[in-house]
XYZ file of C-alpha atoms in Angstrom:
773
model
C 26.175 -41.334 16.220
C 23.479 -42.661 18.486
C 19.883 -42.905 17.430
C 17.441 -40.480 18.960
C 13.770 -40.555 19.790
C 11.136 -37.885 20.154
C 11.638 -34.864 22.436
C 15.416 -35.193 22.148
C 17.906 -32.802 20.628
C 20.436 -34.317 18.235
C 22.568 -31.924 16.247
C 21.033 -30.855 12.969
C 22.406 -33.118 10.277
C 22.319 -30.254 7.729
C 24.681 -28.099 9.737
C 27.789 -30.184 9.120
C 27.835 -29.052 5.492
C 26.129 -25.675 5.791
C 28.431 -24.308 8.494
C 31.483 -25.402 6.508
C 30.349 -23.549 3.411
C 29.563 -26.782 1.605
C 25.885 -26.069 1.013
C 24.713 -25.940 -2.572
C 22.437 -22.993 -3.146
C 21.114 -21.868 -6.514
C 24.105 -19.669 -7.272
C 26.375 -22.692 -6.778
C 24.873 -24.477 -9.814
C 27.061 -23.809 -12.845
C 26.103 -25.311 -16.214
C 28.270 -25.688 -19.321
C 27.727 -22.978 -21.962
C 25.540 -20.982 -19.607
C 24.443 -17.462 -20.489
C 23.370 -14.596 -18.280
C 20.062 -12.768 -18.117
C 19.220 -9.194 -17.227
C 15.748 -7.705 -17.075
C 14.686 -4.247 -18.155
C 12.161 -3.122 -15.567
C 9.598 -0.381 -15.565
C 10.752 2.875 -13.960
C 7.105 3.925 -13.657
C 4.332 2.851 -11.336
C 1.801 3.135 -14.140
C 2.447 3.862 -17.818
C 1.512 2.897 -21.344
C 4.263 1.341 -23.443
C 4.282 3.251 -26.720
C 7.173 1.363 -28.283
C 10.136 -0.897 -27.522
C 13.321 -0.697 -29.620
C 15.712 -3.569 -28.946
C 17.940 -3.169 -32.017
C 20.801 -1.397 -30.273
C 20.796 -3.930 -27.440
C 20.727 -6.890 -29.834
C 23.810 -5.545 -31.644
C 25.931 -5.156 -28.526
C 28.892 -7.460 -27.805
C 28.090 -10.879 -26.400
C 24.314 -10.605 -26.732
C 22.556 -13.844 -27.682
C 18.964 -12.641 -27.610
C 16.527 -9.940 -26.574
C 12.945 -10.926 -25.718
C 9.761 -8.902 -25.250
C 6.267 -9.753 -24.138
C 5.170 -9.876 -27.782
C 7.856 -12.488 -28.483
C 6.556 -14.693 -25.688
C 2.954 -14.269 -26.827
C 3.851 -15.255 -30.405
C 5.531 -18.373 -29.029
C 2.315 -19.360 -27.241
C 3.614 -18.682 -23.726
C 0.664 -18.297 -21.376
C 0.099 -15.817 -18.565
C 1.227 -16.287 -14.973
C -1.998 -17.432 -13.285
C -3.773 -16.913 -10.001
C -4.286 -20.449 -8.657
C -6.836 -19.684 -5.949
C -10.204 -18.968 -7.604
C -12.589 -17.093 -5.371
C -16.289 -16.262 -5.365
C -17.605 -12.870 -4.333
C -20.336 -12.682 -1.729
C -22.871 -12.317 -4.591
C -21.617 -15.510 -6.244
C -19.706 -13.837 -9.062
C -16.071 -14.692 -9.802
C -13.120 -12.595 -8.675
C -11.595 -10.374 -11.373
C -8.099 -11.703 -12.119
C -6.574 -9.840 -15.093
C -3.919 -11.457 -17.269
C -0.327 -11.232 -16.090
C 2.180 -11.801 -18.924
C 5.704 -12.813 -17.994
C 6.936 -9.645 -19.722
C 4.651 -6.610 -19.749
C 2.668 -5.887 -22.889
C 1.064 -2.549 -23.684
C 1.100 -1.170 -20.140
C 3.167 -1.431 -16.976
C 1.370 -1.411 -13.639
C 4.089 -1.274 -10.995
C 7.609 0.060 -10.714
C 9.956 -2.868 -11.235
C 7.660 -4.875 -13.538
C 9.753 -6.870 -16.044
C 9.406 -5.587 -19.618
C 12.354 -6.962 -21.610
C 14.779 -9.864 -21.110
C 18.340 -9.605 -22.422
C 20.613 -12.669 -22.601
C 24.382 -12.357 -23.065
C 27.657 -14.155 -22.475
C 28.509 -12.328 -19.235
C 26.500 -10.577 -16.534
C 28.185 -7.304 -17.435
C 27.316 -7.544 -21.110
C 23.733 -8.461 -20.274
C 23.346 -5.423 -18.009
C 25.005 -3.097 -20.531
C 22.689 -4.323 -23.284
C 19.661 -3.966 -21.006
C 20.528 -0.309 -20.571
C 20.559 0.074 -24.364
C 16.931 -1.023 -24.757
C 14.863 2.029 -25.677
C 11.315 2.075 -24.323
C 8.961 4.977 -24.898
C 6.571 5.252 -21.943
C 3.527 7.486 -21.506
C 3.187 7.880 -17.711
C -0.298 7.552 -16.220
C -1.751 8.574 -12.854
C -1.032 5.894 -10.269
C -2.823 4.409 -7.297
C 0.440 4.119 -5.417
C -0.681 2.521 -2.166
C -3.747 0.955 -0.567
C -5.245 4.185 0.776
C -4.804 5.883 -2.591
C -6.368 2.933 -4.431
C -9.600 2.938 -2.385
C -10.368 6.615 -2.904
C -13.476 7.328 -5.060
C -11.334 9.327 -7.493
C -8.448 6.816 -7.574
C -6.759 6.052 -10.902
C -7.934 2.703 -12.265
C -5.249 0.013 -12.291
C -7.421 -2.047 -14.658
C -10.028 -0.357 -16.822
C -12.530 -3.186 -16.388
C -12.174 -3.401 -12.595
C -14.407 -0.688 -11.182
C -13.057 1.116 -8.155
C -10.001 -1.195 -8.186
C -12.089 -3.778 -6.289
C -10.999 -7.256 -7.369
C -13.390 -9.058 -5.025
C -15.891 -8.531 -2.236
C -15.893 -11.551 0.092
C -17.386 -12.364 3.455
C -17.728 -15.134 6.004
C -19.804 -15.419 9.161
C -23.352 -14.886 10.393
C -24.338 -11.318 9.556
C -27.780 -11.363 11.146
C -26.680 -12.902 14.437
C -23.722 -10.535 14.613
C -25.999 -7.513 14.130
C -28.386 -8.786 16.781
C -25.622 -9.193 19.362
C -24.339 -5.687 18.669
C -27.861 -4.323 19.113
C -28.075 -5.642 22.676
C -24.415 -5.119 23.683
C -23.665 -3.291 26.911
C -20.492 -1.902 25.352
C -18.969 -1.630 21.906
C -15.334 -0.995 21.064
C -14.077 0.070 17.652
C -10.567 0.420 16.200
C -9.025 1.202 12.830
C -6.099 -1.175 12.430
C -3.262 -1.151 9.898
C -1.232 -4.236 9.089
C 1.878 -2.770 7.488
C 3.330 -3.972 4.193
C 6.459 -6.141 4.443
C 9.198 -7.348 2.088
C 10.205 -11.024 2.652
C 13.965 -10.367 2.449
C 15.097 -13.987 2.293
C 18.833 -14.230 2.845
C 19.190 -16.056 -0.477
C 17.425 -14.059 -3.202
C 15.261 -15.590 -5.904
C 16.737 -16.790 -9.162
C 16.390 -19.196 -12.044
C 18.733 -21.218 -14.219
C 16.858 -22.583 -17.205
C 18.199 -25.319 -19.479
C 16.842 -27.048 -22.565
C 17.743 -30.493 -23.954
C 16.782 -30.497 -27.636
C 17.210 -34.260 -28.004
C 14.579 -34.866 -25.337
C 12.644 -31.661 -26.018
C 12.783 -31.179 -22.267
C 13.334 -28.206 -19.985
C 15.056 -28.089 -16.602
C 14.554 -25.250 -14.131
C 17.061 -24.869 -11.328
C 15.315 -22.649 -8.824
C 15.256 -21.739 -5.132
C 11.779 -22.997 -4.242
C 9.569 -24.273 -1.452
C 8.683 -27.336 -3.484
C 9.423 -28.210 -7.081
C 6.236 -30.116 -7.871
C 3.939 -27.138 -7.374
C 6.274 -25.034 -9.496
C 6.327 -27.688 -12.229
C 2.557 -28.075 -12.261
C 1.882 -24.373 -12.785
C 4.657 -23.661 -15.280
C 4.161 -26.777 -17.402
C 0.400 -27.066 -17.279
C -0.785 -23.474 -17.040
C 1.898 -21.410 -18.784
C 4.004 -23.466 -21.218
C 1.162 -25.891 -22.006
C 3.461 -28.925 -21.986
C 3.245 -32.252 -20.126
C 4.708 -32.086 -16.635
C 7.136 -34.827 -17.654
C 8.723 -32.321 -20.048
C 9.826 -30.046 -17.193
C 12.219 -30.976 -14.408
C 12.595 -28.693 -11.381
C 15.751 -28.918 -9.280
C 16.168 -27.155 -5.930
C 19.332 -27.257 -3.848
C 19.724 -25.784 -0.408
C 17.390 -22.848 0.126
C 18.373 -19.776 2.092
C 14.945 -18.813 3.373
C 11.597 -18.669 1.629
C 8.932 -17.325 4.041
C 6.165 -18.225 1.571
C 7.547 -16.085 -1.258
C 9.435 -18.981 -2.883
C 6.264 -21.039 -3.328
C 5.217 -18.944 -6.286
C 5.917 -18.924 -10.003
C 7.425 -15.580 -10.962
C 7.567 -14.042 -14.444
C 11.365 -14.229 -14.558
C 11.289 -18.034 -14.393
C 8.964 -18.234 -17.381
C 10.986 -15.786 -19.451
C 14.259 -17.599 -18.741
C 12.741 -20.961 -19.720
C 11.506 -19.514 -23.000
C 14.918 -17.975 -23.734
C 16.720 -21.249 -22.966
C 14.445 -23.125 -25.359
C 14.967 -20.577 -28.133
C 18.738 -20.227 -27.664
C 19.329 -23.900 -26.750
C 21.703 -22.774 -24.028
C 21.329 -22.452 -20.264
C 20.048 -19.034 -19.166
C 20.986 -17.855 -15.684
C 19.379 -15.086 -13.634
C 20.031 -14.371 -9.965
C 18.140 -11.464 -8.437
C 20.087 -8.731 -6.739
C 18.719 -7.126 -3.594
C 17.318 -4.100 -5.420
C 15.347 -6.354 -7.761
C 14.098 -8.326 -4.762
C 12.662 -5.192 -3.166
C 10.967 -4.236 -6.425
C 9.712 -7.553 -7.790
C 9.376 -10.157 -5.026
C 5.872 -10.631 -3.701
C 5.280 -8.570 -0.587
C 3.268 -9.439 2.498
C 0.436 -8.137 4.735
C -0.778 -4.602 3.722
C -4.299 -4.477 5.176
C -6.483 -1.722 6.574
C -9.253 -2.989 8.844
C -12.119 -1.472 10.789
C -12.943 -3.748 13.708
C -15.827 -3.628 16.175
C -16.510 -5.803 19.224
C -19.774 -6.220 21.140
C -19.300 -6.778 24.884
C -21.771 -7.706 27.611
C -21.926 -6.190 31.084
C -19.479 -8.768 32.485
C -16.716 -8.091 29.987
C -17.582 -11.057 27.788
C -17.069 -10.401 24.092
C -20.093 -11.689 22.216
C -19.663 -10.580 18.607
C -16.925 -9.388 16.264
C -17.297 -7.490 12.992
C -14.212 -6.797 10.860
C -14.197 -5.032 7.492
C -10.856 -5.176 5.689
C -9.273 -3.681 2.607
C -6.519 -6.035 1.404
C -3.943 -4.763 -1.062
C -3.323 -7.260 -3.873
C -0.841 -5.116 -5.760
C -1.112 -4.767 -9.533
C -1.901 -8.436 -10.204
C -3.410 -11.413 -8.413
C -0.410 -13.450 -7.365
C -0.643 -17.225 -7.159
C -2.504 -17.566 -3.847
C -3.156 -13.926 -2.979
C -6.937 -14.228 -3.057
C -6.812 -17.094 -0.543
C -4.295 -15.349 1.715
C -6.429 -12.201 1.852
C -9.600 -14.125 2.711
C -9.995 -17.654 4.080
C -6.352 -18.220 5.045
C -6.539 -15.766 7.912
C -10.021 -14.402 8.368
C -11.441 -17.666 9.722
C -9.014 -17.143 12.624
C -10.232 -13.648 13.535
C -11.958 -15.001 16.662
C -8.634 -16.198 18.063
C -8.801 -18.172 21.306
C -12.046 -16.527 22.390
C -15.609 -17.840 22.630
C -17.468 -15.360 20.437
C -21.099 -16.223 19.824
C -21.026 -14.735 16.320
C -18.636 -13.015 13.940
C -18.652 -11.417 10.524
C -15.563 -10.833 8.388
C -15.743 -8.812 5.176
C -12.823 -8.335 2.797
C -12.417 -6.245 -0.321
C -9.373 -7.119 -2.420
C -7.900 -3.987 -3.976
C -5.644 -3.558 -6.990
C -2.960 -0.886 -6.714
C 0.127 0.163 -8.649
C 2.448 -1.792 -6.381
C 4.199 -5.159 -6.526
C 1.845 -8.134 -6.050
C 1.108 -9.237 -2.478
C 0.916 -12.886 -1.422
C 1.769 -15.235 1.429
C 4.470 -14.137 3.853
C 5.302 -16.170 6.940
C 1.926 -16.643 8.616
C -0.096 -15.806 5.486
C -3.182 -14.107 6.854
C -3.029 -15.446 10.398
C -0.730 -12.703 11.778
C -3.105 -10.133 10.313
C -6.136 -11.795 11.901
C -4.565 -12.347 15.306
C -3.292 -8.783 15.439
C -6.860 -7.545 14.979
C -8.487 -9.693 17.670
C -5.684 -9.142 20.185
C -5.719 -5.385 19.684
C -9.491 -5.496 20.200
C -9.473 -7.489 23.436
C -6.779 -5.226 24.851
C -8.905 -2.215 23.964
C -11.941 -3.836 25.619
C -9.958 -4.380 28.804
C -8.800 -0.776 28.862
C -12.309 0.561 28.294
C -13.765 -1.567 31.099
C -10.827 -1.159 33.482
C -9.998 -4.886 33.466
C -6.350 -5.912 33.297
C -5.002 -7.637 30.197
C -4.733 -11.116 31.713
C -8.137 -11.091 33.381
C -10.062 -9.879 30.331
C -8.584 -12.767 28.376
C -9.434 -15.332 31.054
C -13.066 -14.213 30.958
C -13.229 -14.806 27.208
C -11.176 -17.965 26.641
C -12.623 -21.099 25.066
C -12.266 -23.572 27.979
C -10.432 -26.901 27.519
C -13.639 -28.715 28.436
C -15.293 -27.319 25.283
C -12.835 -29.051 22.949
C -13.422 -29.968 20.187
C -14.888 -26.501 19.706
C -16.496 -25.088 16.561
C -15.810 -21.374 16.364
C -18.144 -18.647 15.173
C -16.227 -18.621 11.854
C -16.431 -22.339 11.235
C -13.119 -23.863 12.339
C -13.130 -26.782 14.759
C -10.338 -26.526 17.314
C -9.296 -30.007 18.414
C -7.301 -29.068 21.513
C -5.873 -26.210 23.539
C -5.386 -25.136 27.162
C -5.188 -21.370 26.848
C -5.494 -20.545 30.543
C -2.484 -22.710 31.341
C -0.365 -20.985 28.702
C -1.368 -17.557 30.017
C -0.872 -18.418 33.672
C 2.526 -20.000 33.003
C 3.652 -16.995 30.977
C 2.428 -14.502 33.598
C 4.389 -16.389 36.253
C 7.582 -16.724 34.182
C 7.433 -13.037 33.186
C 6.952 -11.990 36.831
C 4.026 -9.779 35.935
C 3.364 -9.247 39.656
C 6.718 -7.498 39.980
C 6.234 -5.307 36.932
C 4.980 -2.157 38.643
C 8.098 -2.027 40.804
C 10.223 -2.313 37.669
C 8.135 0.389 35.990
C 8.778 2.718 38.919
C 12.517 2.024 38.749
C 12.506 2.875 35.058
C 10.606 6.087 35.742
C 13.268 7.174 38.221
C 15.864 6.537 35.519
C 13.937 8.744 33.089
C 12.539 5.863 31.021
C 9.038 4.675 30.197
C 8.397 0.999 30.864
C 5.571 -1.055 29.391
C 4.302 -4.626 29.447
C 2.174 -6.213 26.746
C 0.334 -9.530 26.638
C -0.969 -11.292 23.546
C -2.452 -14.711 22.970
C -2.629 -16.449 19.630
C -3.836 -19.503 17.838
C -3.517 -20.298 14.157
C -4.611 -22.861 11.625
C -1.866 -24.838 9.898
C -0.575 -28.340 9.264
C -3.538 -29.431 7.160
C -4.168 -29.325 3.431
C -3.480 -32.025 0.860
C -1.656 -35.305 1.208
C 2.092 -35.918 1.294
C 4.017 -39.066 0.449
C 7.358 -40.444 1.603
C 9.434 -43.379 0.414
C 12.183 -45.167 2.341
C 14.672 -47.412 0.570
C 17.556 -49.322 2.108
C 20.899 -49.784 0.422
C 22.801 -53.087 0.903
C 24.859 -51.626 3.764
C 21.761 -50.858 5.813
C 21.606 -47.130 5.089
C 18.123 -45.640 4.750
C 17.339 -43.245 1.906
C 14.245 -41.138 2.603
C 12.641 -39.439 -0.384
C 10.184 -36.603 0.171
C 8.664 -34.067 -2.180
C 8.484 -31.011 0.058
C 11.478 -28.740 0.476
C 13.431 -27.471 3.437
C 14.111 -23.728 3.466
C 16.303 -23.896 6.542
C 13.823 -25.389 9.028
C 15.702 -28.667 9.522
C 13.588 -31.163 7.586
C 16.527 -33.499 7.061
C 17.057 -33.761 10.797
C 13.368 -34.180 11.627
C 12.737 -36.937 9.098
C 15.975 -38.729 9.977
C 15.039 -38.526 13.651
C 11.671 -40.172 12.985
C 13.270 -42.986 10.988
C 15.937 -43.458 13.636
C 13.369 -43.603 16.428
C 11.017 -46.073 14.779
C 13.571 -48.339 13.068
C 16.252 -48.199 15.725
C 19.061 -47.228 13.370
C 21.627 -44.443 13.881
C 20.698 -41.070 12.404
C 23.944 -40.967 10.437
C 22.684 -43.998 8.501
C 19.675 -42.000 7.265
C 19.897 -39.761 4.206
C 17.040 -37.476 3.167
C 16.663 -36.650 -0.528
C 14.578 -33.701 -1.658
C 14.561 -31.052 -4.344
C 14.459 -32.921 -7.670
C 11.224 -33.790 -9.445
C 13.028 -36.525 -11.391
C 14.055 -38.319 -8.209
C 11.753 -37.545 -5.294
C 8.130 -38.367 -4.519
C 5.291 -36.309 -6.004
C 4.225 -33.871 -3.343
C 2.821 -30.470 -2.551
C 5.097 -27.851 -1.093
C 6.539 -26.515 2.122
C 4.161 -23.959 3.566
C 1.520 -23.577 6.215
C 3.741 -25.150 8.910
C 2.807 -28.615 7.676
C 6.138 -30.407 7.131
C 6.223 -32.414 10.354
C 2.474 -32.854 10.819
C 1.880 -34.109 7.278
C 5.159 -35.214 5.661
C 6.507 -36.360 9.027
C 3.450 -38.571 9.441
C 3.972 -39.901 5.909
C 7.542 -40.806 6.904
C 6.315 -42.728 9.961
C 3.782 -44.571 7.801
C 6.589 -45.453 5.386
C 8.537 -46.821 8.361
C 5.580 -49.009 9.296
C 5.473 -50.260 5.722
C 9.190 -51.113 5.920
C 8.524 -53.095 9.084
C 5.568 -54.917 7.526
C 7.559 -55.871 4.435
C 10.591 -56.665 6.537
C 8.566 -59.002 8.745
C 7.584 -61.049 5.710
C 11.176 -61.271 4.463
C 12.523 -62.053 7.937
C 10.057 -64.916 8.271
C 11.316 -66.371 4.971
C 14.995 -66.009 5.889
C 14.619 -67.407 9.418
C 12.171 -70.120 8.325
C 9.415 -68.984 10.666
C 5.782 -68.023 10.407
C 5.241 -64.333 9.701
C 2.948 -64.129 12.726
C 5.894 -65.162 14.938
C 8.141 -62.287 13.808
C 8.466 -59.418 16.238
C 10.190 -56.110 15.607
C 11.877 -54.115 18.375
C 15.076 -52.128 18.904
C 16.112 -52.335 15.269
C 15.826 -56.111 14.940
C 13.359 -58.667 13.590
C 13.148 -61.579 16.015
C 11.438 -64.950 16.071
C 9.287 -64.942 19.180
C 10.533 -67.264 21.902
C 13.923 -67.875 20.229
C 17.286 -66.177 19.897
C 16.951 -65.926 16.135
C 17.190 -62.337 14.977
C 18.165 -60.145 12.041
C 18.979 -56.454 12.339
C 17.510 -54.022 9.832
C 20.960 -53.749 8.234
C 21.276 -57.527 7.913
C 17.813 -57.778 6.438
C 18.571 -54.973 3.953
C 21.730 -56.797 2.840
C 19.831 -60.042 2.254
C 17.044 -58.138 0.486
C 19.525 -57.205 -2.256
C 20.407 -60.825 -2.964
C 17.812 -62.227 -5.351
C 18.541 -65.859 -4.526
C 17.600 -65.261 -0.888
C 14.221 -63.713 -1.616
C 10.801 -65.323 -1.930
C 9.795 -65.714 -5.588
C 7.201 -62.940 -5.415
C 9.366 -60.339 -3.633
C 11.258 -57.634 -5.559
C 14.874 -56.915 -4.758
C 15.446 -54.437 -1.952
C 13.838 -53.341 1.285
C 11.612 -50.302 1.128
C 8.380 -48.758 2.359
C 5.900 -46.123 1.260
C 3.647 -43.845 3.264
C 0.971 -41.343 2.296
C -0.906 -39.166 4.748
C -3.944 -36.991 4.120
C -4.732 -35.032 7.292
C -8.289 -35.292 8.529
C -8.050 -31.776 9.924
C -5.671 -28.933 10.607
C -3.529 -28.289 13.657
C -4.129 -25.298 15.929
C -0.942 -24.319 17.769
C -1.441 -21.627 20.373
C 0.361 -19.718 23.033
C 1.057 -16.553 24.959
C 3.659 -13.820 24.342
C 4.561 -11.237 26.993
C 6.853 -8.362 25.998
C 8.421 -5.940 28.447
C 10.091 -2.858 27.004
C 11.565 0.503 27.892
C 11.180 3.672 25.838
C 13.626 6.549 25.937
C 11.313 9.600 25.802
C 14.110 11.766 24.422
C 14.527 9.616 21.305
C 11.461 7.382 21.116
C 13.768 4.357 20.977
C 12.451 1.007 22.244
C 14.639 -1.496 24.103
C 13.567 -4.940 25.269
C 13.885 -5.827 28.939
C 12.159 -9.235 28.909
C 10.365 -11.451 26.432
C 8.420 -14.520 27.526
C 6.725 -17.149 25.385
C 4.723 -20.176 26.471
C 3.487 -22.213 23.504
C 1.543 -25.376 22.791
C 2.799 -27.256 19.746
C 1.409 -30.622 20.746
C 3.976 -33.392 21.032
C 7.529 -32.095 20.569
C 9.987 -34.011 18.396
C 13.124 -31.864 18.658
C 13.106 -29.107 21.319
C 16.170 -27.321 19.941
C 14.814 -26.995 16.415
C 11.412 -26.015 17.784
C 12.923 -23.199 19.812
C 14.887 -22.043 16.779
C 11.709 -21.810 14.725
C 9.961 -19.850 17.467
C 12.899 -17.477 17.853
C 13.055 -16.811 14.102
C 9.339 -16.181 13.779
C 9.298 -13.950 16.839
C 12.156 -11.819 15.497
C 10.242 -11.353 12.246
C 7.150 -10.427 14.248
C 9.161 -7.878 16.230
C 10.467 -6.567 12.914
C 6.925 -5.901 11.763
C 5.945 -4.310 15.068
C 8.883 -1.927 15.401
C 10.935 -1.550 12.240
C 9.767 -2.832 8.865
C 7.502 -0.977 6.457
C 7.442 -1.113 2.682
C 6.413 2.340 1.468
C 5.321 3.598 -1.955
C 4.676 7.141 -3.108
C 0.859 7.228 -3.233
C 0.770 9.517 -6.293
C 3.421 7.861 -8.471
C 3.777 4.277 -7.244
C 7.513 4.732 -6.785
C 9.018 2.429 -4.146
C 10.403 4.636 -1.377
C 11.943 1.860 0.741
C 13.915 -0.017 -1.887
C 17.060 -0.820 0.073
C 18.282 -1.453 3.601
C 19.055 2.253 3.844
C 15.299 2.898 3.878
C 13.805 -0.425 4.996
C 14.791 -1.193 8.583
C 15.399 -4.826 9.536
C 15.534 -6.310 13.047
C 19.137 -6.544 14.220
C 20.651 -8.921 16.743
C 21.784 -6.219 19.154
C 18.224 -4.892 19.453
C 16.507 -8.245 20.005
C 15.508 -9.655 23.386
C 16.699 -12.779 25.102
C 13.634 -14.979 24.785
C 12.408 -17.083 27.700
C 10.723 -19.934 25.816
C 8.814 -22.887 27.232
C 5.941 -25.045 26.094
C 3.033 -27.179 27.215
C 2.375 -30.355 25.276
C -1.322 -30.787 24.494
C -1.351 -33.392 21.707
C -3.119 -32.624 18.447
C -5.875 -35.092 17.635
C -5.739 -34.644 13.860
C -2.485 -36.452 13.085
C -0.889 -39.619 14.483
C 2.209 -37.786 15.718
C 0.112 -35.428 17.820
C 2.186 -32.463 16.618
C 1.114 -28.921 15.765
C 2.822 -26.620 13.254
C 5.431 -24.246 14.661
C 7.179 -22.437 11.818
C 4.953 -19.359 11.697
C 3.781 -19.025 15.292
C 6.264 -16.357 16.346
C 5.143 -13.974 13.605
C 1.570 -14.298 14.896
C 2.068 -13.783 18.622
C 4.797 -11.138 18.622
C 3.298 -8.066 16.888
C 0.354 -7.476 19.259
C 2.436 -8.252 22.359
C 5.065 -5.669 21.375
C 2.520 -2.998 20.401
C 0.634 -3.558 23.659
C 3.887 -3.048 25.564
C 4.576 0.185 23.658
C 1.073 1.497 24.393
C 1.405 0.527 28.045
C 4.634 2.519 28.258
C 2.972 5.528 26.599
C -0.038 5.383 28.949
C 1.123 8.438 30.985
C 0.772 10.517 27.812
C -2.762 9.340 27.084
C -1.710 7.495 23.935
C -4.274 4.791 23.154
C -3.278 3.759 19.641
C -0.226 3.459 17.425
C 0.122 1.774 14.046
C 2.914 -0.611 13.202
C 5.792 -0.120 12.874
C 6.186 1.775 16.126
C 9.364 3.545 15.030
C 11.309 5.913 17.285
C 10.160 8.854 15.160
C 6.499 7.850 15.471
C 6.779 7.329 19.236
C 8.702 10.583 19.743
C 6.023 12.533 17.875
C 3.243 10.979 19.967
C 5.081 11.857 23.185
C 5.677 15.457 22.157
C 2.198 15.876 20.726
C 0.782 14.775 24.064
């Protein structure tokens, strides 16, 4: 295999094993003497637990143990924590009630784990779980966000008045009010961001093991980074040194943010493994995933925009209710507030803005980060608002955006909500997309559709997001004697192609073939201490750490090469995979140097055996990818069904390393964004808290035959906050797609006077709007 540089498209190195069925996902780990776990879950959205009788279950064939929340509490097992402390606008602390791994005293959402049963087979574990007798006293439930915010709503937590966990704000309230007072126009919308279920292809699971001789636990788990998991479980819940817990992650079949978090099942399985001194295995089925995985989005917002006489938006005021579910999940407070709300101004030059958020408890599964984590919610609001402004003033969708863009000459630009954008050429993205989508020819296509009895619509949406920042990441590169490079990183691929990206960087900078580079991840005993995969930061942060490790290899290699070739270190040059003595024909390839580095007699006295390098990168700022989506759709008025005719994306992800993988990430995110716009909605009964969309019979997913062919292109405007000049790409599609699709639907429904529709724009919802009109 040849070596590749940036902006080239080698085949993904992961695919050779994954496409042949040789991947190793969690379910592929099989441990000697393993047992099987089944959870008894609450059938109620809200109920007191009067009693739990486990005697019949414990006596059933093959049962090793039955565990309740009281058992875990007696063993000193701590609660599953919220790891994102938050201050209310009055300075007080957010109310984060205790979340035990197994419910004690009261259940607060349907599907909450109450009892763990461990047996010798999955069948025996499930049979015994059904024999557990629990006496519940059902309580009134606040079964969805609207129900939970009513003045008479049942209280999820007795000490949390009105179910309000926090009251948070950001922005300049006085300046915002002043700009509204002198506005020529104001536009107001009520906007719903529908609740979503992550639906990773590989479900969650845990295999817990305990080594009595070492008094040490191992958790095999499908994660987005083992170190974050280890830190929370060991330090916050089990109260043991991190060295006493190993976390192992194999291949991961999708995470979308959900697999960052510590879930109660992992804690319960670890406790059972320690008590039984046998491995305990639990793999979620799809029904459990719908009930007990963290969900995403679920906001209700009231948004207002102040506009001057020339169509320039001057101020934005957004008040949001954010559903937290029954408990504060690990980062839910951050996701509902600062993660997205600082991006409410989008790509537009507002003079002032105010964002207010109330976090609300409800009798539903906890809500946390889902691909985009607050930024899709924020961008949907601002894009819906600017489209509404254009309609009110009679200005077309492209022109109203041009009037309000932050110009490239203003970069770096500090927004009204405090972020500093380092780069971006929004007009170019819009103009390129308008040209590629042939917006000029749209009206002729609309007329042709009308003659065929169809409604045609075109929707435009811009986006920008904040990602690729956060804490530091470290990488280590070691060479074996044959010249192969072993790259160790602490973050975790969930299907994005990390192995290819990191190998490509090493290949480019060291001049060695990609098939001589092996990336190791997913084991806290082996890899480098790190954060996690999330926030589209793998390439910007860990990728930069890899390039710094390469530079360290070259620096160390230069010293060794000087010793071996009897030259001054200052005379050693490195290029095209070789260390050379300047002005001579003396040279050593990286492979030759690595071989000599493993021979002690050939090394300087002060040099350890081997050739390696380390790199750590702490970003000085985030990245702000941006772009334009244009959707063109047809609606069948007889059925309300939506079909895509065109879909155009022009993005700016800074410098591009691998165009093929980039396009794949954009396609995947866009499909998920289309899913939110048209199909997906997690629904609970508002009075009981019963999940109404608990399977694929009731929860519609985007399907290949309904998806558009995507015309994707990009402009490279390098990021100034990392040496690679890259911007995060993994979540962008989920941010740009929803408003573009909804705008297209509304444009198609324009003949009926329809000005608003909430996501998902299902055929039933569209059909009703048509016939109501």
